[in-house]
Short mmCIF file of C-alpha atoms and ligand atoms in Angstrom, two decimals:
data_model
loop_
_atom_site.label_atom_id
_atom_site.label_comp_id
_atom_site.label_asym_id
_atom_site.label_seq_id
_atom_site.Cartn_x
_atom_site.Cartn_y
_atom_site.Cartn_z
CA MET A 1 22.46 -17.19 8.30
CA ARG A 2 18.70 -17.61 8.39
CA HIS A 3 16.37 -14.65 8.45
CA ASP A 4 12.75 -14.48 9.35
CA HIS A 5 10.01 -15.08 6.89
CA LEU A 6 7.75 -12.16 6.06
CA ILE A 7 4.19 -13.40 6.51
CA THR A 8 2.09 -10.70 8.12
CA SER A 9 2.24 -6.99 8.82
CA LYS A 10 1.75 -7.86 12.49
CA GLN A 11 5.47 -8.61 12.43
CA PHE A 12 6.30 -4.95 11.80
CA SER A 13 7.21 -2.66 14.68
CA ARG A 14 7.32 1.06 14.12
CA ALA A 15 11.13 0.83 14.07
CA ASP A 16 11.01 -1.90 11.39
CA ILE A 17 8.71 0.21 9.24
CA GLU A 18 10.90 3.27 9.59
CA THR A 19 14.02 1.25 8.74
CA VAL A 20 12.44 -0.11 5.56
CA LEU A 21 10.93 3.20 4.45
CA ASP A 22 14.12 5.17 5.11
CA TYR A 23 16.17 2.60 3.25
CA ALA A 24 13.68 2.52 0.35
CA ALA A 25 13.95 6.32 0.10
CA GLU A 26 17.74 6.04 0.01
CA ILE A 27 17.55 3.44 -2.76
CA ASP A 28 14.99 5.54 -4.65
CA ALA A 29 17.37 8.50 -4.59
CA ASP A 30 20.34 6.48 -5.85
CA PRO A 31 19.51 2.96 -7.09
CA SER A 32 22.97 2.56 -8.63
CA ALA A 33 24.51 2.36 -5.14
CA VAL A 34 22.94 -1.09 -4.64
CA ALA A 35 23.04 -2.28 -8.27
CA ASP A 36 25.44 -5.16 -7.54
CA ARG A 37 24.59 -5.90 -3.93
CA HIS A 38 23.00 -9.25 -4.67
CA ALA A 39 24.78 -10.36 -7.81
CA GLY A 40 24.20 -14.09 -8.23
CA THR A 41 21.18 -14.19 -5.90
CA LEU A 42 18.10 -15.98 -7.20
CA LEU A 43 14.57 -15.20 -6.06
CA GLY A 44 11.97 -17.97 -6.54
CA LEU A 45 8.54 -16.75 -7.65
CA LEU A 46 5.57 -18.97 -6.84
CA PHE A 47 2.34 -17.30 -7.91
CA PHE A 48 -0.74 -19.48 -7.63
CA GLU A 49 -3.01 -16.49 -8.33
CA PRO A 50 -2.90 -13.77 -11.00
CA SER A 51 -0.51 -10.88 -10.42
CA THR A 52 0.96 -8.07 -12.47
CA ARG A 53 2.35 -5.44 -10.11
CA THR A 54 3.47 -7.62 -7.24
CA LYS A 55 5.21 -10.20 -9.39
CA MET A 56 6.80 -7.76 -11.81
CA SER A 57 7.96 -5.38 -9.10
CA PHE A 58 9.57 -8.24 -7.14
CA GLU A 59 11.29 -9.30 -10.36
CA THR A 60 12.40 -5.76 -11.12
CA ALA A 61 13.60 -5.27 -7.54
CA MET A 62 15.68 -8.45 -7.55
CA LYS A 63 17.22 -7.59 -10.92
CA ARG A 64 17.98 -4.03 -9.84
CA LEU A 65 19.89 -5.49 -6.89
CA GLY A 66 22.02 -7.49 -9.34
CA GLY A 67 20.16 -10.79 -8.89
CA ASP A 68 17.70 -12.74 -10.98
CA VAL A 69 14.49 -14.75 -10.61
CA VAL A 70 13.33 -18.30 -11.21
CA ASP A 71 9.63 -18.43 -11.84
CA MET A 72 7.35 -21.42 -11.32
CA GLY A 73 5.16 -19.99 -14.09
CA SER A 74 1.43 -20.51 -14.27
CA ILE A 75 -0.31 -23.30 -12.41
CA GLU A 76 -1.39 -24.69 -15.75
CA SER A 77 2.21 -25.31 -16.78
CA SER A 78 3.58 -26.51 -13.42
CA SER A 79 3.51 -29.78 -11.50
CA VAL A 80 0.75 -28.36 -9.32
CA LYS A 81 -1.48 -29.41 -12.19
CA LYS A 82 -0.36 -33.00 -11.51
CA GLY A 83 -1.50 -32.76 -7.90
CA GLU A 84 1.72 -31.75 -6.14
CA THR A 85 1.18 -30.32 -2.64
CA LEU A 86 2.29 -26.80 -1.75
CA ALA A 87 4.62 -28.23 0.90
CA ASP A 88 6.43 -30.30 -1.75
CA THR A 89 6.54 -27.47 -4.29
CA VAL A 90 8.20 -25.04 -1.86
CA ARG A 91 10.66 -27.67 -0.64
CA VAL A 92 11.76 -28.31 -4.22
CA ILE A 93 12.03 -24.66 -5.24
CA GLU A 94 13.98 -23.66 -2.12
CA GLY A 95 16.75 -25.81 -3.58
CA TYR A 96 16.91 -23.50 -6.60
CA ALA A 97 16.54 -20.10 -4.95
CA ASP A 98 17.91 -17.97 -2.10
CA ALA A 99 14.47 -16.65 -1.11
CA LEU A 100 10.89 -17.37 -2.12
CA VAL A 101 7.90 -15.16 -2.86
CA LEU A 102 4.55 -16.92 -2.58
CA ARG A 103 1.05 -15.84 -3.59
CA HIS A 104 -1.72 -18.33 -2.95
CA PRO A 105 -5.54 -18.26 -2.85
CA LYS A 106 -5.68 -19.97 0.54
CA GLU A 107 -5.45 -17.92 3.72
CA GLY A 108 -2.66 -19.32 5.88
CA ALA A 109 -0.78 -20.84 2.91
CA ALA A 110 2.32 -18.68 3.47
CA THR A 111 2.53 -19.57 7.15
CA MET A 112 2.23 -23.26 6.34
CA ALA A 113 4.75 -23.11 3.49
CA SER A 114 7.27 -21.20 5.61
CA GLU A 115 7.37 -24.12 8.03
CA PHE A 116 8.84 -26.32 5.29
CA VAL A 117 11.70 -24.09 4.11
CA ASP A 118 14.88 -22.56 5.49
CA VAL A 119 15.29 -19.73 2.98
CA PRO A 120 13.29 -16.54 3.69
CA LEU A 121 9.73 -16.79 2.41
CA VAL A 122 7.74 -13.66 1.61
CA ASN A 123 3.95 -13.70 1.60
CA ALA A 124 2.79 -11.88 -1.53
CA GLY A 125 -0.89 -12.44 -0.65
CA ASP A 126 -2.63 -15.42 0.97
CA GLY A 127 -6.30 -15.44 0.06
CA ALA A 128 -8.18 -12.84 2.06
CA GLY A 129 -5.42 -12.90 4.69
CA GLN A 130 -2.39 -10.63 4.42
CA HIS A 131 -0.17 -8.84 1.91
CA PRO A 132 2.62 -7.30 3.99
CA THR A 133 4.90 -6.02 1.21
CA GLN A 134 1.98 -4.11 -0.33
CA THR A 135 1.59 -2.53 3.09
CA MET A 136 5.17 -1.31 3.09
CA LEU A 137 4.71 0.43 -0.25
CA ASP A 138 1.38 1.81 0.94
CA LEU A 139 3.05 3.22 4.05
CA TYR A 140 5.83 4.66 1.92
CA THR A 141 3.27 6.39 -0.29
CA ILE A 142 1.29 7.68 2.70
CA ARG A 143 4.46 9.02 4.31
CA GLU A 144 5.47 10.83 1.12
CA ASN A 145 2.04 12.38 0.57
CA ALA A 146 0.46 12.96 3.96
CA GLY A 147 2.82 11.80 6.72
CA LEU A 148 2.18 8.84 9.00
CA ASP A 149 1.48 10.60 12.26
CA ASP A 150 -1.64 12.54 13.03
CA LEU A 151 -3.13 10.85 9.99
CA THR A 152 -6.82 10.51 9.25
CA ILE A 153 -7.34 7.77 6.69
CA GLY A 154 -10.48 6.34 5.11
CA ILE A 155 -10.22 2.75 3.87
CA MET A 156 -13.09 1.93 1.58
CA GLY A 157 -14.55 -0.94 -0.42
CA ASP A 158 -14.10 -4.64 0.19
CA LEU A 159 -12.83 -4.73 3.74
CA LYS A 160 -13.92 -8.31 4.25
CA TYR A 161 -11.86 -10.01 1.56
CA GLY A 162 -9.25 -7.30 0.89
CA ARG A 163 -5.94 -8.55 2.21
CA THR A 164 -4.19 -5.25 1.51
CA VAL A 165 -6.69 -3.64 3.90
CA HIS A 166 -6.06 -6.14 6.69
CA SER A 167 -2.30 -5.71 6.43
CA LEU A 168 -2.44 -1.93 6.24
CA ALA A 169 -4.84 -1.60 9.18
CA TYR A 170 -2.56 -3.57 11.49
CA ALA A 171 0.55 -1.67 10.41
CA LEU A 172 -1.12 1.70 10.99
CA THR A 173 -1.66 0.85 14.66
CA ASN A 174 2.06 1.63 15.06
CA PHE A 175 1.26 5.27 14.32
CA ASP A 176 -1.04 7.95 15.60
CA ALA A 177 -3.57 7.21 12.85
CA HIS A 178 -7.34 7.52 12.89
CA GLN A 179 -8.77 4.80 10.68
CA HIS A 180 -12.24 5.06 9.17
CA PHE A 181 -13.53 1.93 7.45
CA ILE A 182 -16.21 2.51 4.82
CA SER A 183 -18.09 -0.42 3.27
CA PRO A 184 -21.49 -2.00 2.78
CA GLU A 185 -22.47 -4.04 5.80
CA SER A 186 -21.80 -7.32 4.00
CA LEU A 187 -18.18 -6.33 3.31
CA GLN A 188 -17.19 -4.97 6.71
CA LEU A 189 -13.86 -5.87 8.26
CA PRO A 190 -13.85 -9.39 9.71
CA ARG A 191 -14.73 -9.15 13.41
CA GLU A 192 -11.45 -10.76 14.42
CA VAL A 193 -9.56 -7.97 12.64
CA VAL A 194 -11.64 -5.33 14.44
CA TYR A 195 -10.99 -7.12 17.71
CA ASP A 196 -7.25 -7.24 17.07
CA LEU A 197 -7.16 -3.55 16.12
CA HIS A 198 -8.89 -2.62 19.37
CA GLN A 199 -6.46 -4.81 21.29
CA GLN A 200 -3.63 -2.79 19.74
CA ASP A 201 -5.12 0.25 21.41
CA ALA A 202 -5.49 1.95 18.04
CA PRO A 203 -6.63 5.53 18.77
CA GLY A 204 -9.60 5.73 16.46
CA ILE A 205 -11.23 2.81 14.67
CA ARG A 206 -14.61 3.75 13.20
CA GLU A 207 -16.85 1.92 10.75
CA HIS A 208 -19.21 3.67 8.34
CA ASP A 209 -21.54 2.67 5.54
CA SER A 210 -21.20 5.98 3.74
CA LEU A 211 -18.23 8.07 2.69
CA GLU A 212 -20.12 11.33 2.79
CA GLU A 213 -20.04 12.00 6.51
CA ILE A 214 -16.32 11.38 6.86
CA LEU A 215 -14.81 12.53 3.54
CA PRO A 216 -14.09 16.17 4.48
CA SER A 217 -11.86 15.12 7.40
CA LEU A 218 -9.68 12.67 5.46
CA ASP A 219 -6.00 13.12 4.60
CA VAL A 220 -5.93 9.85 2.65
CA LEU A 221 -8.66 7.78 1.00
CA TYR A 222 -7.55 4.22 0.28
CA VAL A 223 -9.97 2.69 -2.22
CA THR A 224 -10.13 -1.04 -2.93
CA ARG A 225 -11.60 -3.36 -5.52
CA ILE A 226 -14.49 -5.66 -4.61
CA GLN A 227 -12.71 -9.04 -4.59
CA ARG A 228 -15.11 -10.83 -6.91
CA GLU A 229 -13.03 -14.02 -7.04
CA ARG A 230 -13.41 -14.54 -3.28
CA PHE A 231 -17.23 -14.41 -3.17
CA PRO A 232 -18.71 -17.86 -2.60
CA ASP A 233 -21.82 -16.69 -4.47
CA GLU A 234 -21.81 -14.54 -7.62
CA ASN A 235 -25.25 -13.12 -6.66
CA GLU A 236 -23.75 -11.71 -3.48
CA TYR A 237 -21.09 -9.99 -5.60
CA GLN A 238 -23.72 -8.52 -7.90
CA LYS A 239 -25.49 -6.97 -4.90
CA VAL A 240 -22.46 -4.84 -4.02
CA ALA A 241 -20.74 -4.43 -7.41
CA GLY A 242 -20.46 -0.81 -8.45
CA GLU A 243 -21.00 0.61 -4.95
CA TYR A 244 -18.65 3.25 -3.60
CA GLN A 245 -17.37 4.77 -6.81
CA ILE A 246 -15.30 7.92 -6.70
CA ASP A 247 -15.61 10.63 -9.34
CA SER A 248 -15.08 14.39 -9.43
CA ASP A 249 -18.56 15.05 -7.99
CA THR A 250 -17.78 12.86 -4.99
CA LEU A 251 -14.64 14.86 -4.36
CA GLU A 252 -16.32 18.24 -4.13
CA ALA A 253 -16.58 17.75 -0.38
CA ALA A 254 -12.97 16.58 0.00
CA SER A 255 -9.99 18.55 1.26
CA ASP A 256 -7.77 19.99 -1.49
CA ASP A 257 -4.93 17.97 0.01
CA LEU A 258 -6.72 14.63 -0.05
CA THR A 259 -4.49 11.81 -1.33
CA ILE A 260 -6.31 8.99 -3.11
CA MET A 261 -4.66 5.59 -3.13
CA HIS A 262 -5.60 2.17 -4.51
CA PRO A 263 -3.51 -1.01 -4.52
CA LEU A 264 -4.72 -1.64 -8.10
CA PRO A 265 -6.03 -3.22 -10.23
CA ARG A 266 -9.10 -0.99 -10.24
CA VAL A 267 -12.29 -2.02 -11.95
CA ASP A 268 -14.66 0.95 -11.71
CA GLU A 269 -13.98 2.28 -8.21
CA ILE A 270 -12.16 5.42 -9.34
CA ALA A 271 -13.28 7.31 -12.43
CA PRO A 272 -10.44 7.97 -14.90
CA GLU A 273 -11.12 11.73 -14.61
CA ILE A 274 -9.44 11.58 -11.17
CA ASP A 275 -6.17 10.30 -12.64
CA GLU A 276 -4.92 13.69 -13.76
CA THR A 277 -5.80 15.47 -10.52
CA GLU A 278 -3.42 16.26 -7.65
CA HIS A 279 -5.38 13.78 -5.54
CA ALA A 280 -4.33 10.67 -7.48
CA ALA A 281 -1.39 8.80 -5.99
CA TYR A 282 -2.16 5.26 -7.15
CA PHE A 283 0.28 5.03 -10.05
CA GLU A 284 3.03 6.54 -7.93
CA GLN A 285 2.03 3.98 -5.27
CA ALA A 286 2.52 1.12 -7.74
CA HIS A 287 5.91 2.49 -8.81
CA ASN A 288 6.99 2.69 -5.17
CA GLY A 289 6.78 -1.11 -5.14
CA VAL A 290 10.23 -1.34 -6.68
CA PRO A 291 12.38 0.65 -4.20
CA VAL A 292 10.35 -0.70 -1.28
CA ARG A 293 10.77 -4.32 -2.40
CA MET A 294 14.47 -3.67 -3.10
CA ALA A 295 14.84 -2.48 0.49
CA LEU A 296 12.87 -5.44 1.86
CA LEU A 297 14.77 -8.00 -0.21
CA ASP A 298 18.12 -6.53 0.74
CA LEU A 299 17.20 -6.60 4.43
CA LEU A 300 15.93 -10.19 4.21
CA LEU A 301 18.93 -11.42 2.23
CA SER A 302 21.71 -9.66 4.12
CA ASP A 303 23.36 -11.27 7.12
CA ASP A 304 23.99 -7.97 8.85
CA LYS A 305 20.47 -6.61 8.81
CA ALA A 306 17.19 -7.64 10.41
CA ILE A 307 13.52 -6.83 10.14
CA GLY A 308 10.38 -8.47 11.38
CA GLY A 309 11.17 -8.66 15.05
CA GLU A 310 13.52 -11.49 15.80
CA GLY A 311 16.13 -10.88 13.11
CA ASP A 312 18.95 -13.34 12.62
CA GLU A 313 20.01 -14.23 16.13
C1 LIG B 401 -4.04 -6.53 -4.57
C2 LIG B 401 -4.01 -7.99 -4.18
O1 LIG B 401 -3.57 -8.84 -4.95
O2 LIG B 401 -4.41 -8.26 -3.05
N1 LIG B 401 -3.27 -6.25 -5.69
C3 LIG B 401 -1.94 -5.96 -5.52
O3 LIG B 401 -1.18 -6.77 -5.04
N2 LIG B 401 -1.57 -4.72 -5.83
C4 LIG B 401 -5.39 -5.95 -4.62
C5 LIG B 401 -6.44 -6.56 -5.49
O4 LIG B 401 -6.24 -7.58 -6.16
O5 LIG B 401 -7.54 -5.99 -5.52
#
């Protein structure tokens, strides 16, 4: 039976999120209970952009569910190099795999590709668009460290090109969360994202150009990398590179309970001296990718379960 594709965090209702997070927590507590659930299942990996965490944690998750992966490999070694279209590539690989995971530099690529395949397709990042599975592990980490309701979160850095930010911001509108967006003016959230967030009746959306004024009130600070590869002009990157760095001096004004997150990879946004403090949750966050993706894959691949709204009717 066909299940929905997972393209954007806008698909997630609060109930969907709670189902996935509860199930991920169950798997985290006893992974052996699901070790054979998807024996013989093959997950197709199509990564047209670099990835360490996302790709390896999908691979680990599929293997820990008893399945395996088939990997297109690098663009350099695939037929893409010969000029094959994305539509053709996904149609071929769906014949080899039970579900597909796609990362692509072009916003909208996952939506387009999903229209050509019948197996579930998961968006693992489409340009500056969305990264919904990262959002699930972010939500899992927030829930574990600070709770999702009555949350005050600061999201800082490259809000323009950061797809993890766009996905997380939409998902948080399902909760009683106050979201503070901190960036230089040139890297503010795209106006259409701000518009959509307001349409969701999100309780508190505020934009700032400095962390200082808001830091003491934050439960979570979600730091992001400036997405250098998405800047049309390297000079524009150089103007903002190195802004908004966090070190122990910055944190003097923070609450003792502040949780610092980052989707990783970091460049220089968080000084290494923070790593050993109680604030740092970013490595735990990366590790949470495995149980969360196990839960998501199981829900997408099982006939009796549904996420993402319409399910398998
Ligand atoms: C992020 C991405 O690819 O969007 N990485 C990830 O998946 N953890 C963030 C980034 O590249 O800065």
